[in-house]
Coordinates of C-alpha atoms in Angstrom, one line a residue:
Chain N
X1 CA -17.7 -18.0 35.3
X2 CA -17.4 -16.7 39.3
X3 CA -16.1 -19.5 41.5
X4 CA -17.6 -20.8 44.7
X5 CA -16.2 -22.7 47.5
X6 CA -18.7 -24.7 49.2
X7 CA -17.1 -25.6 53.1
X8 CA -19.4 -27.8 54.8
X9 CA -18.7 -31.3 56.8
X10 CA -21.8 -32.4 55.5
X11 CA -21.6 -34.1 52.2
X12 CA -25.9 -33.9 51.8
X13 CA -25.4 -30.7 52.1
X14 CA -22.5 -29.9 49.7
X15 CA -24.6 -32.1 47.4
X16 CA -27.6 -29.5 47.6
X17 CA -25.5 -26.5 47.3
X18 CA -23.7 -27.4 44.4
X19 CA -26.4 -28.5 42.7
X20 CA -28.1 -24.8 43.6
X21 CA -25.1 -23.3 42.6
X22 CA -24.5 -24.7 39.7
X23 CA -27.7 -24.2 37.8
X24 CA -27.0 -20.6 38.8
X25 CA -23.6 -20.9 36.9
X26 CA -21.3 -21.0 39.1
X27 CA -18.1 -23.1 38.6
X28 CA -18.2 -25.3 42.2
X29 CA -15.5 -26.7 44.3
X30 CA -16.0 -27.9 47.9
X31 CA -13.9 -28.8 51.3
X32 CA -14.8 -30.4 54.2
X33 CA -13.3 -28.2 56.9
X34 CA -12.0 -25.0 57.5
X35 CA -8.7 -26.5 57.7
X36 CA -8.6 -27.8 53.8
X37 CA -10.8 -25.0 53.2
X38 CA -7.6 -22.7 53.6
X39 CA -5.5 -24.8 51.6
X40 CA -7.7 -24.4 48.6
X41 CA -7.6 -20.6 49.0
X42 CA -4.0 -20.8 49.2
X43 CA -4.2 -22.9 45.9
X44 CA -6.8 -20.5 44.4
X45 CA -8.9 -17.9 45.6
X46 CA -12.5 -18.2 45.4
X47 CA -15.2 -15.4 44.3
X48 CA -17.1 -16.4 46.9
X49 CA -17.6 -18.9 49.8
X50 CA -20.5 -20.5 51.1
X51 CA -19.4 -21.6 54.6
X52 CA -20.7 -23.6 57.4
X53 CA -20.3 -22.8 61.2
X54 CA -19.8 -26.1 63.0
X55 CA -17.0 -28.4 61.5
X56 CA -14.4 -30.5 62.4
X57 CA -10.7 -29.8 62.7
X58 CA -11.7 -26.0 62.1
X59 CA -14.9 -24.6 62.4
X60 CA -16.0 -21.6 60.1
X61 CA -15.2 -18.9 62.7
X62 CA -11.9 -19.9 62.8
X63 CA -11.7 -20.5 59.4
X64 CA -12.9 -16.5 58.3
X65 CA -10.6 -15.4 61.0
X66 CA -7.8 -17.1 59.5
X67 CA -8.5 -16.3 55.7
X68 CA -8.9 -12.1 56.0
X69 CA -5.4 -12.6 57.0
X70 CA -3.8 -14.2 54.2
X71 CA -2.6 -12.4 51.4
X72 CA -5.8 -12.1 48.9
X73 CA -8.1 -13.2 51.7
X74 CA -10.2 -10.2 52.3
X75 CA -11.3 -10.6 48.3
X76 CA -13.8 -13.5 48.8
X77 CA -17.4 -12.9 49.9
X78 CA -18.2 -14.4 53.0
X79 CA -21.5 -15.7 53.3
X80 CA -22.1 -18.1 56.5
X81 CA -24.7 -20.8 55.7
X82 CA -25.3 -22.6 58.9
X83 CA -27.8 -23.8 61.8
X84 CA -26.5 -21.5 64.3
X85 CA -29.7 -18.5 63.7
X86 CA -29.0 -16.9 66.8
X87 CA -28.4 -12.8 66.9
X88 CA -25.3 -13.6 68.7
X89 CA -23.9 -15.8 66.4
X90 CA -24.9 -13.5 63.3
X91 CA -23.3 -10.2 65.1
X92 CA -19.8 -12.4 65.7
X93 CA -19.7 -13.7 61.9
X94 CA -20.5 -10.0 60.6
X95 CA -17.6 -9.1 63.4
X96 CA -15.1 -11.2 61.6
X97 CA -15.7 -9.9 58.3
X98 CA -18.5 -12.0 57.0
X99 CA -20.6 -10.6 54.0
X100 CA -24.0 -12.3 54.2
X101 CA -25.6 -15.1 56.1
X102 CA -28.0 -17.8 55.5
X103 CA -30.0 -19.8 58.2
X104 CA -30.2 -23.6 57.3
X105 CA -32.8 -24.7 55.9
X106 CA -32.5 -22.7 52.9
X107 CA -33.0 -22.6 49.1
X108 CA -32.3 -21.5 45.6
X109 CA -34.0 -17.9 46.1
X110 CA -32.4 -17.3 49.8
X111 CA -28.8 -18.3 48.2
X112 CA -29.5 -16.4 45.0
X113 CA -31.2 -13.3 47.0
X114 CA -28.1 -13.1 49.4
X115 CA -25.7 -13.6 46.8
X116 CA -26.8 -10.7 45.0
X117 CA -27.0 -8.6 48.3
X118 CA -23.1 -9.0 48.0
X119 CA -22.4 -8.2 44.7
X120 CA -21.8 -11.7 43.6
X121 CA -24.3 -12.0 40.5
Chain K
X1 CA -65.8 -28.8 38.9
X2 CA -67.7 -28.3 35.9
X3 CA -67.6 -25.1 33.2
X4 CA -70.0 -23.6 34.6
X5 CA -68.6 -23.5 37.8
X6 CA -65.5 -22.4 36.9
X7 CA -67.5 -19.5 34.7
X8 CA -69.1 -18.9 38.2
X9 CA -66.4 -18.0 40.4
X10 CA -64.7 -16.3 37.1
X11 CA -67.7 -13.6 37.2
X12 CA -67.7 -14.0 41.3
X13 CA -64.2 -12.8 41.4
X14 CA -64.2 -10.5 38.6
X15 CA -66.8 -8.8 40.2
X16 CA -65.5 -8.7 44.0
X17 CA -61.8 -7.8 43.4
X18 CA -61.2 -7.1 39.6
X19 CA -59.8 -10.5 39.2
X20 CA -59.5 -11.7 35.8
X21 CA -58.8 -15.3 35.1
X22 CA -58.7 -16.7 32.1
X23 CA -59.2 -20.5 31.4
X24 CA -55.5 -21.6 32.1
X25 CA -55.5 -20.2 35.8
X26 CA -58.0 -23.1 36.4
X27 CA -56.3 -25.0 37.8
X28 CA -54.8 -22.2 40.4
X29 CA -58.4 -22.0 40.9
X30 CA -58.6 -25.3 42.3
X31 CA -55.7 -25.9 44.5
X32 CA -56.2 -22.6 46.1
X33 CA -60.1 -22.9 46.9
X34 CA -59.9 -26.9 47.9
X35 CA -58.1 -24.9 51.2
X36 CA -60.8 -23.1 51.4
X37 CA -63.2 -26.0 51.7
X38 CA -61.6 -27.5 54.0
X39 CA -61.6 -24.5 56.2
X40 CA -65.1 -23.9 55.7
X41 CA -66.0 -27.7 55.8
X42 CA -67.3 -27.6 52.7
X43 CA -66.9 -30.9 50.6
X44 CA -66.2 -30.3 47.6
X45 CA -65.8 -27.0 44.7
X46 CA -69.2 -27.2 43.1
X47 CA -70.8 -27.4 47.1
X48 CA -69.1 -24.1 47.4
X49 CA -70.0 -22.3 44.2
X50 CA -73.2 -23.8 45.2
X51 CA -73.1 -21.4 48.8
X52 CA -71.5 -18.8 46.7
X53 CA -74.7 -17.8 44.4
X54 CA -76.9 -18.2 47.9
X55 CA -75.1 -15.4 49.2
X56 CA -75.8 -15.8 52.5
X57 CA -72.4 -17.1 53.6
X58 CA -69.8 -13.5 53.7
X59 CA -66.7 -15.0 55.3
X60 CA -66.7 -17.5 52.8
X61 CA -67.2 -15.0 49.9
X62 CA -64.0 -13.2 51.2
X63 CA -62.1 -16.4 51.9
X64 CA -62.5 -17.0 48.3
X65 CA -61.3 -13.4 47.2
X66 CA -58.5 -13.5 49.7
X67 CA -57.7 -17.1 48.6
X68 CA -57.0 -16.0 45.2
X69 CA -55.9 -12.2 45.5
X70 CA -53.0 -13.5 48.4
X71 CA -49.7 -13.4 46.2
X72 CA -46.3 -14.4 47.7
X73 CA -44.0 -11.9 48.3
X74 CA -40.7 -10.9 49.9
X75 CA -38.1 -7.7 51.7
X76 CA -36.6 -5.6 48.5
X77 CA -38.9 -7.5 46.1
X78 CA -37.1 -6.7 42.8
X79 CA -34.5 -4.0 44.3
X80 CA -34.6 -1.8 41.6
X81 CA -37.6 0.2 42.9
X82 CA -36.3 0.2 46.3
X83 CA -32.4 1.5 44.9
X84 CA -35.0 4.4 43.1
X85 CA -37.0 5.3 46.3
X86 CA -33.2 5.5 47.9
X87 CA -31.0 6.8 45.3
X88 CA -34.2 8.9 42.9
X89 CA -37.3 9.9 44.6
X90 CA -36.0 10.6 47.8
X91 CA -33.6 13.3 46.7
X92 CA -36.0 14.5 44.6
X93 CA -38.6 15.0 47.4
X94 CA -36.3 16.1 50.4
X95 CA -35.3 19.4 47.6
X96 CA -38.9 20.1 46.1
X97 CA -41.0 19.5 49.3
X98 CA -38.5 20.6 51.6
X99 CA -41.0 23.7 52.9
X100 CA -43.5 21.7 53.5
X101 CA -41.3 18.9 54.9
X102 CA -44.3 16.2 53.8
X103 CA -44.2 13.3 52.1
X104 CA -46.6 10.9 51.4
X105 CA -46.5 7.2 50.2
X106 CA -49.1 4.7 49.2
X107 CA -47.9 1.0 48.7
X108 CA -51.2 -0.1 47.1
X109 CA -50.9 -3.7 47.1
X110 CA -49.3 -4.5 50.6
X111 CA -50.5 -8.0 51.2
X112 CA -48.1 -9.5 53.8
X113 CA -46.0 -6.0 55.0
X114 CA -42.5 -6.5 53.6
X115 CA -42.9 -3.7 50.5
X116 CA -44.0 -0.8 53.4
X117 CA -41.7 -2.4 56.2
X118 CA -38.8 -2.1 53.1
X119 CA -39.5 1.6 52.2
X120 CA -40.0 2.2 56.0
X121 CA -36.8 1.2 57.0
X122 CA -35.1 3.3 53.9
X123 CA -36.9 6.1 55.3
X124 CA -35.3 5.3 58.9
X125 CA -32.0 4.7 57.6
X126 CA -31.9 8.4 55.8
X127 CA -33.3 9.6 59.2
X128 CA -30.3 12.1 59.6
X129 CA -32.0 14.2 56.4
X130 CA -35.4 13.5 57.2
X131 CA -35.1 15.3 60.3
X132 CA -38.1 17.3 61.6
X133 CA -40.1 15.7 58.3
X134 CA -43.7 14.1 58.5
X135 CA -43.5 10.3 56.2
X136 CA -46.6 9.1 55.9
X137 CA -46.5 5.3 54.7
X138 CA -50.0 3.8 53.7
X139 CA -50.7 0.4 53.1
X140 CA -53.5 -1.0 51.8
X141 CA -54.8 -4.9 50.2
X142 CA -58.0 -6.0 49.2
X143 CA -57.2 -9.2 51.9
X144 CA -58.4 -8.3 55.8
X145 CA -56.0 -11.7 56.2
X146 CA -52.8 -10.6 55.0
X147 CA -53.4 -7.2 56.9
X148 CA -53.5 -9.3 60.3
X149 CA -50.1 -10.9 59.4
X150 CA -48.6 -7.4 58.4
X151 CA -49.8 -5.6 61.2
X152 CA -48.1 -8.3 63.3
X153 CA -44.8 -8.1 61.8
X154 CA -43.8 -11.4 62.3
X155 CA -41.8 -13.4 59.7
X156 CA -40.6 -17.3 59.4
X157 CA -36.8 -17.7 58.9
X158 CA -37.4 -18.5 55.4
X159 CA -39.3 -15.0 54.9
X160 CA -36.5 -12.8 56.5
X161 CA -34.0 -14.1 54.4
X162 CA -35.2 -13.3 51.4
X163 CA -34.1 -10.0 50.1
X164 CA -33.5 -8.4 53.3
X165 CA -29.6 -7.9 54.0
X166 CA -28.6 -9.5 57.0
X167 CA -27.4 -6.1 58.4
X168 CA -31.2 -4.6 58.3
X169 CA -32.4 -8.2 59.8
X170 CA -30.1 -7.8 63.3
X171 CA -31.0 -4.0 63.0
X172 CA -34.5 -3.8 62.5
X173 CA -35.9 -6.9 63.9
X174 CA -35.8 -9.2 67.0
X175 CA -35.9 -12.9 67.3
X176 CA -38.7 -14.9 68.4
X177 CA -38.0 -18.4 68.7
X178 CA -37.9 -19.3 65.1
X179 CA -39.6 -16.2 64.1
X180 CA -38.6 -12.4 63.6
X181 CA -40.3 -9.5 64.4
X182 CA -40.2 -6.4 63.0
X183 CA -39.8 -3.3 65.4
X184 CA -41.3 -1.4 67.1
X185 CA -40.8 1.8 65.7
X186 CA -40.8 0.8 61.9
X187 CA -44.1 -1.1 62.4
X188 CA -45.4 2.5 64.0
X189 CA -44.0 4.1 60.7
X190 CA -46.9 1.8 58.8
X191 CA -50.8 2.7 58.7
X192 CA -52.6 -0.4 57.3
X193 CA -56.2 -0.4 55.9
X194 CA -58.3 -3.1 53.5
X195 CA -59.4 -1.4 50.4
X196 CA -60.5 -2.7 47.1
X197 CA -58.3 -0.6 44.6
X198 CA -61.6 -1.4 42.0
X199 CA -63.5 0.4 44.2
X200 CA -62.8 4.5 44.6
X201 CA -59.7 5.1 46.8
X202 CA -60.2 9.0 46.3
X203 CA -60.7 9.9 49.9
X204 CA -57.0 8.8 51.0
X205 CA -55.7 11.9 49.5
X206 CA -53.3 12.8 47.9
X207 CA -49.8 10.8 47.4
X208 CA -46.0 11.7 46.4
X209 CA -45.6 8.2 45.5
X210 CA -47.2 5.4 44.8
X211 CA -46.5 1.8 45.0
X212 CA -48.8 -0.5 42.6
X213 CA -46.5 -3.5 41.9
X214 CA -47.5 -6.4 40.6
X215 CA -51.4 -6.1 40.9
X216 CA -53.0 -4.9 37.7
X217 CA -51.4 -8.1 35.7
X218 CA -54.5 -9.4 37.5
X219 CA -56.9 -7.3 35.9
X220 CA -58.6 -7.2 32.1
X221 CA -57.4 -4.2 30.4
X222 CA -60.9 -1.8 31.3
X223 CA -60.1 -2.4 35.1
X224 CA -56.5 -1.5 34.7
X225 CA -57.5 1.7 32.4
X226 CA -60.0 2.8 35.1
X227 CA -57.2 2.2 38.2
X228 CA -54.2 3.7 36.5
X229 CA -56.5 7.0 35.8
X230 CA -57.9 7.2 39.7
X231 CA -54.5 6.4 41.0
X232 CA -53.6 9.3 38.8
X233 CA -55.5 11.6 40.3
X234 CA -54.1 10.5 43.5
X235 CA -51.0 11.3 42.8
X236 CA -49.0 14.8 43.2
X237 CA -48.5 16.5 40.1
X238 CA -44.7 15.4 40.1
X239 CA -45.9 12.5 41.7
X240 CA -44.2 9.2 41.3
X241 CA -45.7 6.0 40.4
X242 CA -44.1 2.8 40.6
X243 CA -45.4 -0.7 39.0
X244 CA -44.3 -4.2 39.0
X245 CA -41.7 -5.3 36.1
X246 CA -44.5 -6.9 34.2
X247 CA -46.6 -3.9 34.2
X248 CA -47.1 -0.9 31.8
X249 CA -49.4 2.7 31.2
X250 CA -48.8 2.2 27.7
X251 CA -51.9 1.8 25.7
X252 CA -53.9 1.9 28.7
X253 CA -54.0 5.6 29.9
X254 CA -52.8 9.0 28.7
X255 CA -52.3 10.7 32.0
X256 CA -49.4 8.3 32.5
X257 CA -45.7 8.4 31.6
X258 CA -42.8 6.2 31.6
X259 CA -39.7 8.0 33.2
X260 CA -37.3 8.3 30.2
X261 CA -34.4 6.8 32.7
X262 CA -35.8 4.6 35.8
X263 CA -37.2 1.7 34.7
X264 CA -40.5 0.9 36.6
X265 CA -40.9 4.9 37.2
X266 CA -43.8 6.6 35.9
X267 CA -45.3 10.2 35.9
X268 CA -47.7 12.2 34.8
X269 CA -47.8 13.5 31.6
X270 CA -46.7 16.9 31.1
X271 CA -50.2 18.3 29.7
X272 CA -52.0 15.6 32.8
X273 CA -49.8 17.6 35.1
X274 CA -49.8 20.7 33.9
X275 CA -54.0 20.8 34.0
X276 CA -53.8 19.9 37.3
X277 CA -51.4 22.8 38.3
X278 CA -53.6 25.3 36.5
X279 CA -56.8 24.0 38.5
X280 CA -54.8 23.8 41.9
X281 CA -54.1 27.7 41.2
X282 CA -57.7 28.8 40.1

């Protein structure tokens, strides 16, 4: 079963995605921030990551920037899911080594259709 | 709406656009024609069967064709027949017509633009071999409606993002507002006309491949016997025909074959083929 790490602030959010992600059998574990979001890859890598742009402590930017420098870290897909749907914001995730992104609001065929995209399912 | 109704626009739609519904699609019937009421201000279903067999009223007759022939429909629908128009048929054609430096495709059942926009931007990505080559890229659907919003280009967030890899989305499109248009020069790459495929398509020529995905499951088994063998004869003799994963030649038409390796991929039979060498030649 491929893991993914759901990295939102929002816990409606994290709600919707796991429940998404699950019924597409994934096993699900979530963080809040970028900042525990790195301690769980340092814990475990993930398959994949869904991850959100604007958060607390560390945003996702930061975040991505952080993990493709760890040891292991350029192994997980990246795939931003966020509210930021500007071309400049897209260009500067795929910059930092993002796989895929997904512009909030989104559903089970966007996540499923992206996730495939990278290799994922 | 009573049986009788229902039976109505069954033989209406049959007739107009090869539609065949059988009783369970009733209540598809119903949801999507109440929009159409309300459009038209018409009150309620049997009111508009009831304009229907007066005849008098023809952009209600199509809005009720459209209404039911518009299917949903996304970028990459599927992928495997995209990955075989990249990876397959491409390299086929750039070797066997590469004197005549043609090629021709037909995506049959367009509706909204993303199976042409798809193949069109496959054929810009491989741009670098297709140097100096003419790509033709047809589209046609029975629905005038779903033409206007292909021919436009423009997609909803939700639309973009499914099936179409973000890299293609910043590449091939530009933001507006919430929307995305497609550009410029892929929408140039498109030709879009209506056309019934019950009716005859003969005059578009002749194609290297075809796109027919996901519209004969629509139609009773003579209808799909009687397209499959036109869009035959539309087809090259090592033309390519693709079809929707629900979809099949078998039992319907001889002058059809399944490729033995691509799913989805089908031919023409050797001998269909072969005849139509031997009259090319005469």
């Amino acid at each position: 079963m491929k893991h993914c790490l759901i990295v939102d602030d929002s816990s409606v959010i994290r709600k919707v995605s796991r429940r998404i992600l699950e019924e597409m059998t994934f096993r699900v574990s979530e963080a809040e921030n970028g900042e525990m979001a790195l301690s769980a890859c340092r814990n475990e890598m993930p398959d994949v990551i869904l991850l959100d742009w604007n958060m607390p402590v560390m945003d996702g930017y930061e975040f991505l920037t952080h993990l493709r420098r760890m040891p292991g870290g350029g192994e997980p897909k990246i795939v931003f899911c966020t509210t930021e749907n500007d071309v400049g914001h897209i260009s500067r995730a795929l910059d930092a080594g993002a796989n895929e992104y997904i512009m909030k609001p989104f559903d089970k065929d966007i996540v499923t259709a992206k996730f495939q995209e990278v290799g994922i399912m | 709406m009573t049986e009788l109704d229902f039976d109505y626009l069954c033989t209406f739609l049959k007739a107009r656009s090869g539609l065949a519904l059988g009783a369970e699609k009733r209540y598809l019937v119903e949801s999507r024609l109440i929009q159409v009421c309300r459009r038209f201000e018409v009150n309620t279903l049997p009111e508009l069967v009831t304009t229907l067999k007066a005849g008098r009223n023809h952009s209600l007759e199509n809005a009720v064709v459209e209404a039911m022939t518009t299917n949903e429909t996304f970028f990459f629908r599927d992928k495997g027949p995209f990955d075989l128009f990249r990876d397959v048929l491409l390299p086929r054609y750039l070797n066997s017509r590469a004197s005549a430096r043609r090629l021709r495709i037909w995506c049959a059942a367009a509706s909204t633009g993303q199976e042409p926009y798809s193949l069109a931007m496959l054929v810009k990505e491989a741009s670098a071999r297709l140097a100096g080559w003419n790509v033709e890229i047809l589209a046609t659907d029975i629905s005038t409606e779903v033409l206007d919003k292909a021919k436009a280009g423009l997609y909803s967030q939700f639309e973009v993002q499914r099936g179409l890899p973000i890299q293609l989305l910043l590449k091939y499109f530009k933001q507006e507002g919430d929307q995305w248009r497609i550009a410029p020069e892929i929408r140039a790459m498109v030709d879009y006309r209506p056309l019934n495929l019950i009716k005859e398509f003969g005059h578009l020529g002749v194609f290297d491949i075809v796109y027919c995905r996901n519209v004969l499951i629509y139609f009773d088994k003579p209808t799909k016997t009687d397209v499959l063998r036109r869009l035959a004869n539309a087809m090259a003799p090592d033309g390519a025909l693709l079809l929707g994963a629900a979809e099949t030649v078998l039992g319907l038409t001889d002058g059809l074959s399944p490729d033995p390796v691509n799913r989805g991929l089908y031919g023409k039979s050797a001998e269909a083929a072969t005849t139509l060498r031997v009259a090319a030649s005469a």
